[in-house]
Every structure is written in structure tokens, then in C-alpha cells.
Amino acid sequence: MTDHKPLSTTKATNGNDLTSAFDALMLGHQSGLLIDQEPIIKDLKQQAVAHFVAQGLPTIKHEEWKYTSTKAFTALGAEAFVPTPNSVVPQAQAIADYAAPTIVLVDGQPILNGADPYSKLDLGKGIRVTAFSQTDAAQVELVAKYLGTLAPAESDPFVALNTASFQDGLLIEASKNAVSDAVLHIVHQYTGAAKLAYTRILLVVDQHAELKLAHHIVGNPDGENAAFGVLITEAIVAPDAILKVDIVEEAINTHLVTGWYATQGDKSVTTHSTIYLDGPWVRNNLNLAIPGQYAEGNMYGLYLGSDRNLIDNHTLVDHIAPNSNSNELYKGVAKDRSTAIFNGKIFVKQAAQKTNAFQSNRNLILSDDATVNTKPQLEIFADDVKCSHGATTGALDEEPIFYLRARGLDEDQARSLLLQAFADEVNDYLISDSLRAIASAAVERFLH
Amino acid sequence: MLSIQNLNASIGDKQILKGINLQVNAGEVHAIMGPNGSGKSTLASVLAGREDYTVTDGTVTLGGVDLLEMAPEERAREGVFLAFQYPVEIPGVSTTNFLKSAVNEVRKHRGLPALDAVSFLKMMKEKMKLVEIDQALLSRSLNEGFSGGEKKRNEIFQMAMLEPKLAILDETDSGLDIDALRIVSHGVNSLRNPNNAVIVVTHYQRLLDYIVPDFVHVLYNGRIVKSGTKELALELEEKGYDWVKAEADALYA
């Protein structure tokens, strides 16, 4: 499925410098984090360096990066890939009021005032957020057990980079039977101060627990420096557990690679709703591994492409055991000279009989210069399954526009209403009311 | 009220309307009948402003105002209402969703203040009774999964809300069982008044038992080839269209 071959051209320009830079860093690594002293994490990081050096950054010759050039990253030069310890913690900028418990990450780093600042958040019983740098011995063990088990450093250079270079991060635990109404909001700001900013999050959702997260990626709206962010999240979802994740991207001035990796136990349910509203360049990887039976994985996406922005959504659901379901709906609108890419992989392993897997990708193109590339990719090795996929790309239908005009709405109102309806089908899945309002307002602005 | 003179219209290279003349006065109901492919639905579409058709000659005025120069929404605001033969499905947009904007656009055009949410709801409740439609249907995606009867009742409900000067019912009877036909006709009849007019486009006489026309016109091959009173519809029902076709073919051969 993935081409693991190192790419010699990238390697030649970056590789040697990087090897020495990382070697130096790793040998004298003294970040002071408890987890870094954990031999497993140390090994993981060292291996990740090797994986990155072996792979280099992908080019468009790489099948998985066919339409998405990483030039902006390679142009940074080798020194950008050397992690710099955060000596100065930048101040969080003013952000929206989410009317919910909120954590702000600046350049991927938690802002920690005192010990265990997140204990003050009203998250509900059994739900706990801890910065990697403040984990206790039991949590270190947990991190060592799960970190890097889902995000593949060996086959994804950005995962390798993140794993090799992340400093602090978040561990979010929902203990057995923990259920809360609270939606934890995580705001991601990138200042451009760190050439490459790494965000690392580990979610551990125990049996019968429910965890609700809403990520708002705001990028660097006021900054002059372009920022580059690599955000990797791994989620261990135990049997009968529920994980709901909103991701709303407005990564202004920011090149962004995100990776959302989850593994699901029996009867677990995950829902990821990924809404792209703005930002010059984003690659989202969403990977669900479903080794559990009677589990359900839901993947919803919406992207509003404008200007010369590029939005690349790669999703993968891997049905490993029998009787599980996956539902996927990604919808996009592309105007101006924007480019949108959708690649949806559904793997059904031989043992995964009675799998139901549905995928739909629907695109509206509103200008001649906008591009949409869509590619469903189904690999099914079981014979008793229901799988379907469909992709459409076209303009807004004229018939509904005429109907609404015949009722007295002008063309602009009619188009706006239809676009809102098109987008709402995905926005309605958002669990965060404030993020839904933000997305809805962006749709309304989109045609004007 | 409505005056159509020498209306010629085509789609692509194909001429469909070949010189329609029709005068509809306030308070009147006119039925346009005719065999399939005679141009009935084209006439309805051209009046509503569907852009697939090109008007190649003639004039259409409503209350002295030139309709042909207007965009579809301007015609709607001016008082033209088309009840669609095939009401379109619009996923994610409910009747209540768009109708408030529609009603207020029409009111703005007439120099009336916009309705607030409460007055709009009150008006809806009143008009819903007229066509025995319920609130739940109006909150669902437009026409998605609606039965044939529900679609047409919804069209007449919108007509009631928009209070047009001229309503054009394009084969509103198609796909209706007898109960739905009664409800729809009752709705249309209750909306009739001395200041508005209705054009009923239909293939069958059946609907005209319920919405009784003042005049019946037979459209054939893009022309009105015969006009009469409601008795003409009964005669067509009994004898079919062949005799009218034969007369017309002899005349325009």
C-alpha cells in the first residue's frame, strides 16, 4: 500500500545534514522530561530519527503525495529540522470563548503555570489531562506502552519527524466508565517562532468511557512568519468506549500536517469530524484500525477551498475483525485556484466478515481554475461484506437554483442557501456548538 | 392582467411555441389542454422565466409590465407563481427554511414590512390548514421522500403563502389520487379572488371537475388551436384530441 522506498533526491539535499544534526541531538539529549528518560521513549525517538533520515521528505513522485508538494518544508533548510528546546514559552493570544474547558497549545507546547494546571478544568469525573512533562510514574508507563504504536514512523516521514522531535505533549485519559458532558477544547496556535512546531497527543479511553474533544487549529493569524506544524494524535479506544473528535482548521499562515490514529476495541465507537475552513496548505491523515468486533468508525469531513490553498485529506479504515462498521462522508467546495485532494482507503482483511463500510465523497467546483482529485481505494479480502463508495464532482445543480428563484429568492440567496445545506450535512456532526457556529459563519462568508 | 402576444420560444434549434396569443383577466381561470409534446409545459416554463428557453418573438405583460425582461425572481416578486410539474428535491433545505426569505422578498417588492418569526409562523399555520399539510413535512428536506400528493400540496401551500397575482399550475394533477386531487383543488379554489387569476395546465379533464375553468384552450404543435368554455374540456375527454389535431393540421399545413 505505501511506498517505503527512501527518496534519494530528498536524501541528498537533507539527509547527511540531518543525520549529524539528529545524532548530535540524540546523544546529548537532556530535555528533562521524565518520559525522555524512559528507555522505550528514548529508543522510539532514536529509531524515528533513523526512519526520517531513511525516508526523507516525500516528493510528488510518491504515490501518497502525488498532488501535494512538500516544497515548502524542504525549502526550510536542514537546520529547521533540528529540534530547538523551548526556552521561552510564548504567551497565548486572545482566543474565542468556547464556553467549555479549554487548553491552548502554542507551537504545540502546553502552557504550564504550576504543577498540574489542567486539574482545574471542569472535565468531569475520571477525565484527566496531563502534560507529558508532568506525568507521574504510572502515566509514564502508559505513555511508554502506547506512544508510537499507532502512528507509523517507519512509513510516514512526518510521523517520524514528530516522534523524533516532539518535546512536551498531552496525555488525555478517560478512565473506566467515565462519562461527561464536557467537550474539551484544544486550541492550536502556531507563532512561526519555532521553524517546525510539533504537537503530540496521546488519548487513552478506557472501557465504557466517553471522551469528547474539539480541536480548533487557528494557526498564525497575526504573525508575519509562516509557521509549520506537525500534529500527531494517537488514540487507544478500549472496548465499549466512545471517542468523539471535532477538528476545525483555520490554520492561517501555517503549513500543517496532521495525523489522527486510532485503534478500536470491541463495540467501541469513534467519530472524527474534520472541517477545513482556511490555511494555505494542509495534509490530514486519519487512520482507524478496527481490530474489535461490532465497533463503529465514523469519518466526516468538509473542506472549503479558496485562493490558492491546498487541502489534502487522506483517510484509512482498516477492518481487521468481523462485524464492524465504518461510515465516511467527505464533502468539499473548491473555488478560486484552490486544490482539494481526497483519498479514502478501506481495507477489509480476510477475517473481517460481515463488515459494513460506506464511503462517499462529494465535491462542488465553483470555478474553472479550482481542482479536485478524488480517489477511493478499496481492498477487500473477505467475501461476506457490504462495502460501497461513491464520488461526485460538479457544479451546484441548476434546477434547485431555478426553483428557489421562481419563489422570489435572488440567485445569490439561492446559491448561498444550497451551499449552506451542502455543508450543514457535515457541520451538523460537530459536537462543539462554538466550532459549529464558526464553521457555519465561514460557509456563509464563502460565496462573498 | 396577463397578455401574451405572438409568443415564440425555442430550446436549442427547436422551435416549440409558434405564436401564442392569450388574454387572461383578473378573476378568471384558464385551462390549457393538449396532447403530450404540444408545448404546454414550455409555455408554463417560459412564463416563469426558465432560462433553458429562448424567446424569439412576441411579448408577455403582467398588469402592463413586461415580464420577458425580468429574471425569474423578479417575476415571482411581481406576482407570478409556478406550481412545478416535478417539484425538485433539495436535500438540507426545508420549506420553512427558504419560504420566509421568499415571502419577505415578495413583501419588500410590494412595499410591505418583513414578517417577524411569530407572524410568519401564524401565517403558516393558517395556510397549512388549507391544504391539510403538517408542520413536520415543512421542516423536512424539500420534497425528499415526499409522496406525489405531499409534493403537490406543498406547492399549493407555497402558493397560499406567496399570494400571487397569477398562478400557473403545471400538470398539478399528475400523480395525484382522488383524495389528494380534492385537497389540492380545494386549496386553489379558496385562494381565488377577483384580483388574481389561475392558469391550469393539464392533459386530462379530471382536474377541471374540481377547479372549474372559465375558458379552455387547446395547445397543439406550439399554437392555441381552439378555445372555448368548460364544455370544450368535456368534449375533449369524450372524443380525444384527434379531431382537433386534424382541424389544426389542415389549417397550418
XYZ file of C-alpha atoms in Angstrom:
701
model
C 0.000 0.000 0.000
C 2.629 2.567 0.941
C 5.869 3.021 -0.871
C 8.580 2.753 1.744
C 11.466 3.435 -0.530
C 13.700 6.236 0.582
C 13.744 9.042 -1.896
C 17.248 9.641 -2.966
C 16.776 13.188 -4.202
C 15.494 14.465 -0.882
C 18.034 12.468 0.971
C 20.844 14.023 -0.966
C 19.790 17.538 -0.068
C 18.737 16.900 3.518
C 19.896 13.524 4.620
C 23.509 13.975 5.597
C 22.955 17.207 7.444
C 20.014 15.717 9.241
C 21.844 12.593 10.268
C 24.543 14.550 12.007
C 22.112 17.057 13.458
C 19.902 14.395 14.933
C 22.795 12.277 16.085
C 24.173 15.211 17.987
C 20.823 15.984 19.438
C 20.068 12.440 20.473
C 23.432 11.766 22.021
C 23.264 14.748 24.270
C 19.512 14.768 24.715
C 18.676 16.396 28.014
C 15.161 17.698 27.755
C 14.432 16.985 31.383
C 11.171 15.248 30.573
C 10.502 12.188 32.658
C 9.343 10.291 29.583
C 12.570 11.038 27.750
C 14.429 9.192 30.448
C 12.180 6.225 29.817
C 14.278 3.824 27.722
C 11.349 2.921 25.453
C 10.729 6.544 24.537
C 14.420 7.164 24.069
C 14.613 4.204 21.702
C 11.473 5.302 19.912
C 12.942 8.726 19.292
C 16.226 7.358 18.106
C 14.531 4.948 15.732
C 12.340 7.766 14.473
C 15.445 9.766 13.566
C 16.681 6.818 11.547
C 13.281 6.400 9.894
C 13.186 10.018 8.946
C 16.676 10.054 7.567
C 15.944 6.892 5.586
C 12.744 8.287 4.087
C 13.462 11.968 3.635
C 10.516 14.184 2.814
C 8.237 12.772 0.144
C 8.012 14.336 -3.282
C 5.132 14.266 -5.739
C 6.643 11.128 -7.255
C 5.498 9.381 -4.110
C 2.021 7.882 -4.746
C 0.696 9.104 -1.398
C 1.859 12.652 -2.151
C 1.030 12.774 -5.851
C -0.899 16.043 -5.744
C 0.652 17.597 -2.658
C 4.055 19.143 -2.926
C 6.145 19.375 0.257
C 8.391 22.037 -1.272
C 7.508 24.489 1.497
C 9.030 22.106 4.027
C 12.178 21.278 2.096
C 12.695 24.982 1.450
C 13.086 25.466 5.197
C 16.585 24.014 5.043
C 18.158 21.341 7.181
C 18.604 23.431 10.329
C 14.822 23.779 10.672
C 14.649 20.053 11.267
C 16.875 20.246 14.310
C 14.572 20.468 17.301
C 15.079 23.540 19.437
C 14.190 23.303 23.094
C 11.503 25.772 24.086
C 13.339 28.025 26.484
C 10.742 30.756 26.230
C 7.119 29.779 26.413
C 5.217 32.237 24.249
C 2.086 33.818 25.607
C -1.209 32.577 24.296
C -3.026 35.107 22.160
C -6.605 36.083 22.817
C -8.880 33.376 21.518
C -12.578 32.774 21.112
C -14.684 31.946 24.141
C -15.716 28.366 23.683
C -17.945 28.223 26.761
C -16.171 24.974 27.569
C -12.980 23.787 29.257
C -10.150 24.936 27.019
C -6.452 24.205 26.656
C -4.182 26.319 24.492
C -1.141 24.849 22.806
C 1.363 27.333 21.424
C 3.669 25.880 18.794
C 2.483 22.529 20.034
C 3.566 23.170 23.610
C 1.281 23.257 26.634
C 1.498 26.445 28.662
C 2.101 25.264 32.181
C 1.660 27.550 35.137
C 2.476 25.487 38.171
C 2.013 21.802 38.726
C -0.885 20.005 37.076
C -2.716 23.143 35.843
C -5.261 21.066 33.958
C -6.687 19.585 37.138
C -8.657 22.844 37.475
C -10.549 22.215 34.231
C -14.111 21.088 34.664
C -13.820 17.910 32.663
C -15.988 15.608 34.699
C -15.045 12.694 36.888
C -12.464 10.298 35.526
C -11.212 12.514 32.716
C -7.706 13.780 33.170
C -5.293 15.809 31.061
C -1.597 15.824 31.879
C 1.327 17.391 30.086
C 3.994 14.810 29.230
C 6.389 16.869 31.338
C 4.211 16.434 34.406
C 3.300 12.769 34.135
C 3.669 10.574 37.214
C 5.337 7.175 37.148
C 2.148 5.272 36.265
C 1.444 7.684 33.410
C 4.992 7.401 32.120
C 4.371 3.693 31.907
C 1.160 4.304 29.991
C 2.868 6.649 27.553
C 5.736 4.216 27.090
C 3.239 1.437 26.419
C 1.206 3.209 23.741
C 3.150 6.081 22.225
C 4.271 5.338 18.699
C 2.248 2.136 18.467
C -0.289 3.602 16.027
C 1.455 6.418 14.168
C 3.900 4.735 11.800
C 7.280 6.460 11.881
C 8.673 3.814 9.535
C 6.327 4.683 6.676
C 5.438 8.321 7.216
C 8.286 10.832 7.353
C 6.179 13.468 9.102
C 5.298 10.987 11.846
C 8.999 10.142 12.077
C 9.864 13.828 12.380
C 7.263 14.393 15.036
C 8.252 11.324 17.023
C 11.928 12.231 16.874
C 11.403 15.856 17.743
C 8.368 16.407 19.957
C 9.162 17.891 23.327
C 6.140 18.276 25.532
C 2.670 16.990 24.674
C -0.627 15.945 26.169
C -1.796 12.715 27.694
C -5.578 12.607 27.929
C -7.127 9.760 29.875
C -10.739 8.771 30.315
C -10.842 6.141 32.991
C -13.207 3.183 33.076
C -16.903 4.250 32.954
C -16.007 7.956 32.870
C -18.710 9.830 31.013
C -19.031 13.589 30.950
C -20.965 16.192 29.001
C -17.903 18.402 28.826
C -16.270 18.875 25.452
C -12.602 19.615 25.990
C -11.493 22.316 23.545
C -7.891 22.361 22.441
C -6.729 25.472 20.622
C -3.654 25.153 18.448
C -1.688 28.316 17.777
C 1.466 28.469 15.728
C 3.643 31.541 16.055
C 6.299 30.808 13.471
C 8.916 31.203 16.224
C 9.727 27.511 16.019
C 10.595 26.720 12.397
C 8.799 23.442 12.775
C 6.354 23.025 15.615
C 5.460 19.556 16.839
C 2.297 18.658 18.670
C 1.926 15.231 20.181
C -1.172 13.931 21.898
C -1.988 10.523 23.314
C -5.560 9.565 24.175
C -6.360 6.572 26.298
C -10.087 5.908 26.543
C -10.819 3.031 28.869
C -13.794 0.657 28.809
C -17.286 2.223 28.799
C -15.751 5.692 28.942
C -16.671 8.542 26.636
C -14.250 11.276 25.620
C -15.221 14.376 23.657
C -12.593 16.669 22.152
C -12.797 19.720 19.937
C -9.634 20.915 18.236
C -9.523 24.432 16.864
C -6.416 24.949 14.777
C -6.063 28.693 14.348
C -2.503 28.874 13.033
C -0.748 32.189 12.974
C -3.350 34.830 12.044
C -1.393 37.880 13.231
C 2.145 36.732 12.706
C 4.424 37.689 9.857
C 6.329 34.433 9.907
C 4.938 31.460 8.131
C 4.517 28.604 10.570
C 4.856 24.875 10.019
C 3.034 22.461 12.247
C 3.126 18.700 12.512
C 0.379 17.417 14.791
C 0.146 13.750 15.652
C -2.549 12.203 17.827
C -2.835 8.574 18.817
C -5.977 7.207 20.440
C -6.384 3.904 22.204
C -10.111 3.236 22.356
C -10.960 0.312 24.617
C -13.977 -1.991 24.230
C -17.349 -0.221 24.665
C -15.655 3.176 24.748
C -16.678 6.220 22.735
C -14.400 8.864 21.265
C -15.748 11.954 19.521
C -13.347 14.405 17.962
C -14.013 17.693 16.173
C -11.189 19.199 14.175
C -11.749 22.678 12.773
C -8.853 24.045 10.775
C -8.270 27.719 10.129
C -4.508 27.458 10.034
C -3.817 30.952 8.736
C -0.216 31.441 7.564
C 0.512 27.882 8.544
C 1.533 24.774 6.672
C 0.057 21.888 8.525
C 0.387 18.127 8.586
C -1.998 16.336 10.912
C -2.231 12.659 11.750
C -5.107 11.131 13.723
C -4.547 7.486 14.529
C -6.997 5.373 16.493
C -7.376 1.737 17.335
C -10.779 0.463 18.364
C -11.761 -2.379 20.653
C -14.990 -4.404 20.564
C -18.190 -2.332 20.392
C -16.315 0.935 20.546
C -17.408 3.972 18.546
C -15.249 6.749 17.176
C -16.345 9.838 15.291
C -13.930 12.287 13.707
C -15.325 15.397 12.013
C -12.635 17.272 10.146
C -13.631 20.709 8.886
C -11.153 22.765 6.880
C -12.033 26.438 6.594
C -8.760 28.221 5.835
C -4.990 27.902 5.651
C -2.531 27.752 2.752
C -1.619 24.069 2.873
C -2.848 21.177 4.906
C -2.456 17.436 4.789
C -4.770 15.483 7.092
C -4.212 11.783 7.682
C -6.990 9.997 9.531
C -6.373 6.317 10.201
C -8.722 3.978 12.016
C -7.624 0.470 12.836
C -10.540 -1.692 13.921
C -9.341 -4.943 15.434
C -12.506 -5.051 17.569
C -15.822 -6.664 16.684
C -19.129 -4.753 16.491
C -17.220 -1.485 16.515
C -18.110 1.609 14.529
C -15.852 4.211 12.969
C -17.340 7.436 11.619
C -15.351 9.849 9.495
C -16.876 13.115 8.390
C -15.139 15.866 6.532
C -15.811 19.222 4.960
C -13.398 21.481 3.140
C -13.929 24.948 1.705
C -11.089 25.641 -0.705
C -10.365 29.219 -1.727
C -7.469 31.323 -3.050
C -4.526 29.093 -3.938
C -4.957 26.930 -0.882
C -4.343 23.208 -0.917
C -6.316 20.761 1.185
C -5.369 17.104 1.184
C -7.418 14.588 3.144
C -6.155 11.029 3.325
C -8.266 8.598 5.313
C -7.819 4.939 6.009
C -10.039 2.483 7.803
C -8.675 -0.973 8.400
C -11.299 -3.594 9.211
C -9.416 -6.415 10.849
C -12.119 -8.345 12.735
C -15.679 -9.352 11.783
C -18.924 -7.419 12.265
C -17.728 -3.837 12.373
C -19.000 -0.790 10.525
C -17.441 2.309 9.096
C -19.189 5.339 7.665
C -17.423 8.043 5.772
C -18.761 11.252 4.287
C -16.376 13.911 2.990
C -17.738 16.932 1.195
C -15.838 19.749 -0.413
C -16.288 23.028 -2.177
C -13.466 24.454 -4.274
C -13.344 27.970 -5.674
C -10.677 30.360 -6.995
C -7.468 28.437 -7.730
C -7.740 26.047 -4.815
C -6.873 22.365 -4.918
C -8.574 19.654 -2.894
C -7.496 16.056 -2.652
C -9.457 13.218 -1.153
C -8.026 9.739 -0.837
C -10.130 7.222 1.059
C -8.785 3.785 1.760
C -10.954 0.975 3.039
C -9.178 -2.250 3.869
C -11.201 -5.309 4.795
C -8.991 -8.139 5.972
C -9.858 -11.740 5.301
C -11.113 -12.319 8.849
C -13.333 -9.239 8.779
C -16.516 -10.931 7.542
C -19.830 -9.044 7.850
C -18.083 -5.716 7.606
C -20.213 -2.777 6.517
C -18.135 0.011 5.070
C -19.573 3.048 3.353
C -17.705 5.898 1.780
C -18.943 8.954 -0.022
C -17.015 11.958 -1.334
C -18.975 14.795 -2.868
C -17.409 17.899 -4.339
C -18.651 21.160 -5.717
C -16.385 23.098 -8.023
C -17.245 26.769 -8.257
C -14.519 27.994 -10.595
C -12.723 26.812 -13.713
C -9.357 27.148 -12.003
C -10.169 25.031 -8.970
C -9.138 21.383 -8.896
C -10.467 18.366 -7.058
C -8.744 14.999 -7.076
C -10.673 12.165 -5.521
C -9.599 8.587 -5.173
C -11.451 5.843 -3.364
C -9.264 2.850 -2.684
C -10.913 -0.360 -1.549
C -9.007 -3.522 -0.809
C -11.359 -6.252 0.282
C -10.187 -9.731 1.167
C -13.332 -11.020 2.910
C -16.250 -12.304 0.832
C -19.272 -11.598 3.043
C -19.159 -7.828 3.343
C -21.116 -4.756 2.332
C -18.896 -2.037 1.013
C -19.829 0.891 -1.114
C -18.166 4.030 -2.266
C -19.137 6.919 -4.434
C -17.544 10.137 -5.535
C -19.106 13.045 -7.347
C -17.642 16.308 -8.537
C -19.617 19.028 -10.237
C -21.187 22.452 -10.098
C -24.212 23.368 -7.989
C -27.348 21.923 -9.618
C -29.214 24.495 -11.665
C -32.680 23.029 -11.081
C -32.868 23.815 -7.345
C -31.499 27.287 -8.082
C -34.278 27.898 -10.589
C -36.860 26.539 -8.154
C -35.788 28.924 -5.409
C -35.608 31.864 -7.822
C -39.123 31.044 -9.006
C -40.130 31.544 -5.364
C -38.575 35.008 -5.201
C -35.040 34.401 -3.899
C -32.319 36.003 -5.976
C -29.581 33.846 -7.443
C -27.104 34.756 -4.743
C -29.516 33.856 -1.945
C -30.370 30.608 -3.681
C -26.726 29.576 -4.095
C -25.920 30.543 -0.542
C -28.811 28.508 0.815
C -27.828 25.454 -1.215
C -24.205 25.723 -0.164
C -25.212 26.038 3.482
C -27.348 22.910 3.138
C -24.484 21.073 1.447
C -22.089 21.975 4.256
C -24.534 21.520 7.119
C -24.799 17.826 6.415
C -21.245 17.565 7.747
C -21.230 20.528 10.167
C -24.209 19.041 11.972
C -21.942 16.267 13.214
C -19.746 18.704 15.162
C -20.150 18.249 18.893
C -18.814 21.704 19.780
C -21.514 24.376 19.466
C -18.946 27.142 19.149
C -16.987 25.354 16.433
C -20.228 24.627 14.579
C -21.084 28.326 14.694
C -17.598 29.195 13.414
C -17.934 26.707 10.550
C -21.408 27.887 9.693
C -20.297 31.530 9.560
C -17.388 30.547 7.290
C -19.793 28.847 4.890
C -21.948 31.954 4.811
C -18.902 34.141 4.013
C -17.593 31.703 1.436
C -19.618 32.912 -1.548
C -18.881 36.580 -0.882
C -53.988 41.083 -16.319
C -51.821 38.714 -18.362
C -51.408 39.452 -22.008
C -49.472 37.126 -24.301
C -48.963 38.190 -27.882
C -47.394 36.168 -30.660
C -45.124 34.334 -28.230
C -42.447 32.286 -29.982
C -39.926 30.272 -27.994
C -37.330 27.651 -28.749
C -34.941 25.350 -26.966
C -31.690 24.940 -28.855
C -32.619 24.868 -32.543
C -36.068 23.517 -31.869
C -38.957 25.922 -32.011
C -41.643 24.894 -29.550
C -44.007 27.829 -29.190
C -45.081 29.203 -32.537
C -47.148 32.300 -31.861
C -49.233 32.037 -28.702
C -51.894 34.665 -28.099
C -53.719 34.665 -24.783
C -55.517 37.213 -22.654
C -56.217 36.360 -19.006
C -58.241 38.803 -16.925
C -58.322 39.175 -13.161
C -60.685 36.714 -11.510
C -60.510 34.186 -14.365
C -59.406 30.576 -14.535
C -57.984 29.413 -17.855
C -57.240 25.797 -18.664
C -54.544 24.952 -21.176
C -55.044 21.450 -22.513
C -53.432 19.499 -25.284
C -51.732 16.277 -26.254
C -48.264 15.371 -24.994
C -45.482 17.396 -26.568
C -47.759 20.214 -27.648
C -45.828 22.849 -25.702
C -47.973 23.185 -22.551
C -45.127 22.837 -20.067
C -42.891 25.018 -22.221
C -45.451 27.791 -22.014
C -45.556 27.454 -18.221
C -41.733 27.468 -18.026
C -41.337 30.463 -20.330
C -43.812 32.446 -18.242
C -41.878 31.613 -15.071
C -38.560 32.565 -16.693
C -36.763 29.264 -17.089
C -33.516 30.143 -18.853
C -33.301 26.966 -20.955
C -35.743 28.562 -23.386
C -35.114 31.439 -25.749
C -37.987 33.732 -26.579
C -37.562 34.517 -30.272
C -40.595 36.750 -30.749
C -43.638 38.214 -29.053
C -44.497 39.947 -25.787
C -45.775 38.973 -22.378
C -47.033 41.562 -19.929
C -48.492 41.217 -16.454
C -50.558 44.211 -15.389
C -48.879 46.161 -18.177
C -45.357 45.272 -17.025
C -43.024 43.441 -19.445
C -42.316 40.015 -17.944
C -39.833 38.745 -20.508
C -37.144 41.219 -19.477
C -37.292 40.014 -15.884
C -35.256 37.409 -14.012
C -37.298 34.526 -12.546
C -37.127 36.034 -9.036
C -38.370 39.401 -10.280
C -41.339 37.702 -11.910
C -42.072 35.872 -8.667
C -41.957 39.139 -6.738
C -44.167 40.736 -9.386
C -46.758 38.041 -8.660
C -46.107 35.070 -10.951
C -46.230 31.673 -9.274
C -45.398 28.399 -10.984
C -46.538 25.198 -9.307
C -43.955 22.770 -10.696
C -44.918 19.616 -12.517
C -41.917 17.905 -10.941
C -41.088 19.764 -7.724
C -37.343 19.419 -7.204
C -35.799 17.685 -4.199
C -33.417 19.897 -2.259
C -31.507 17.977 0.419
C -30.929 20.008 3.552
C -33.302 22.831 2.648
C -36.763 22.704 4.180
C -39.851 24.585 3.043
C -39.837 26.757 6.179
C -36.139 27.324 5.587
C -36.497 29.173 2.283
C -40.105 30.306 2.403
C -39.541 33.016 4.984
C -36.962 34.700 2.741
C -39.230 34.182 -0.250
C -42.283 35.689 1.455
C -40.269 38.644 2.696
C -38.705 39.298 -0.719
C -42.196 39.408 -2.206
C -43.416 41.667 0.608
C -40.445 44.001 0.166
C -41.266 44.289 -3.536
C -44.850 45.194 -2.626
C -43.685 47.829 -0.150
C -44.746 45.789 2.885
C -42.620 45.337 6.030
C -40.876 41.980 6.560
C -42.741 39.457 8.692
C -41.153 38.582 12.001
C -40.837 34.956 13.067
C -44.070 34.993 15.051
C -46.244 36.497 12.300
C -44.649 34.187 9.763
C -45.477 31.145 11.883
C -49.015 32.355 12.393
C -49.460 32.804 8.644
C -48.005 29.342 8.052
C -50.429 27.727 10.495
C -53.365 29.359 8.714
C -52.271 28.297 5.250
C -51.297 24.797 6.342
C -54.936 24.048 7.155
C -55.919 24.987 3.638
C -54.027 22.070 2.090
C -54.030 19.803 5.152
C -50.268 19.753 5.377
C -48.442 19.366 8.655
C -45.568 21.197 10.215
C -43.297 18.146 10.231
C -43.394 17.899 6.450
C -42.462 21.559 6.106
C -39.420 21.060 8.321
C -38.099 18.172 6.272
C -35.743 18.458 3.296
C -37.836 19.798 0.448
C -39.622 17.024 -1.444
C -37.131 14.396 -0.306
C -39.151 11.238 0.269
C -42.424 13.141 -0.184
C -45.305 11.250 -1.795
C -46.734 12.640 -5.037
C -49.624 14.146 -3.093
C -47.373 15.726 -0.480
C -45.245 17.364 -3.169
C -48.236 18.954 -4.876
C -49.891 20.012 -1.613
C -46.616 21.655 -0.674
C -46.634 23.562 -3.976
C -50.137 24.875 -3.299
C -49.163 25.695 0.279
C -46.353 27.885 -1.081
C -48.811 29.493 -3.462
C -51.025 30.331 -0.494
C -48.075 31.870 1.358
C -46.880 33.952 -1.589
C -50.339 35.205 -2.657
C -49.534 35.541 -6.361
C -51.459 37.581 -8.916
C -51.066 34.846 -11.481
C -50.713 31.186 -10.555
C -49.667 28.694 -13.195
C -50.386 25.098 -12.223
C -48.274 22.839 -14.420
C -49.887 19.387 -14.515
C -50.582 19.667 -10.826
C -52.959 16.705 -11.168
C -50.302 14.277 -12.382
C -49.527 11.601 -9.835
C -52.442 12.514 -7.555
C -55.063 10.138 -6.225
C -58.609 11.367 -5.913
C -58.303 12.499 -2.282
C -55.152 14.489 -2.938
C -56.761 15.964 -6.030
C -59.683 17.164 -3.903
C -57.425 18.698 -1.273
C -55.247 20.454 -3.842
C -58.278 21.770 -5.757
C -59.934 22.958 -2.563
C -56.739 24.857 -1.760
C -56.609 26.514 -5.164
C -60.314 27.405 -5.120
C -60.053 29.006 -1.683
C -57.262 31.228 -2.952
C -59.246 32.543 -5.897
C -60.407 36.152 -5.699
C -61.393 38.926 -8.102
C -57.821 40.244 -8.176
C -55.932 37.121 -9.155
C -56.012 34.607 -11.962
C -55.109 30.965 -12.480
C -53.784 29.085 -15.492
C -54.311 25.346 -15.172
C -52.101 23.303 -17.484
C -53.398 19.755 -17.748
C -53.646 16.785 -20.019
C -56.878 15.491 -18.509
C -60.309 16.897 -17.862
C -60.405 15.305 -14.392
C -58.857 18.264 -12.530
C -61.307 20.641 -14.211
C -64.221 18.985 -12.378
C -62.711 20.491 -9.252
C -61.124 23.688 -10.499
C -63.761 24.872 -12.904
C -62.317 26.980 -15.723
C -63.885 29.995 -17.346
C -62.037 29.259 -20.571
C -60.416 26.192 -22.077
C -57.682 26.407 -24.722
C -56.215 23.572 -26.712
C -52.499 23.843 -27.392
C -51.212 21.785 -30.273
C -47.902 21.997 -32.054
C -46.972 25.243 -30.321
C -50.201 27.097 -31.087
C -53.560 27.589 -29.394
C -55.742 25.918 -31.985
C -59.072 26.005 -30.237
C -60.618 27.959 -27.382
C -63.940 27.548 -25.660
C -65.677 27.251 -22.331
C -65.556 24.332 -19.869
C -67.743 22.288 -22.223
C -64.767 22.040 -24.596
C -62.887 20.083 -21.930
C -65.744 17.598 -21.652
C -65.847 17.209 -25.406
C -62.077 16.507 -25.463
C -62.496 13.987 -22.688
C -65.136 12.191 -24.718
C -63.651 12.417 -28.226
C -59.922 12.681 -27.585
C -57.571 15.125 -29.325
C -57.544 13.620 -32.830
C -60.320 15.748 -34.265
C -58.676 18.963 -33.010
C -55.341 17.823 -34.400
C -56.918 17.084 -37.774
C -58.541 20.508 -37.936
C -55.303 22.220 -36.973
C -53.149 20.179 -39.349
C -55.479 21.161 -42.199
C -55.257 24.818 -41.198
C -51.451 25.064 -40.731
C -50.380 22.535 -43.356
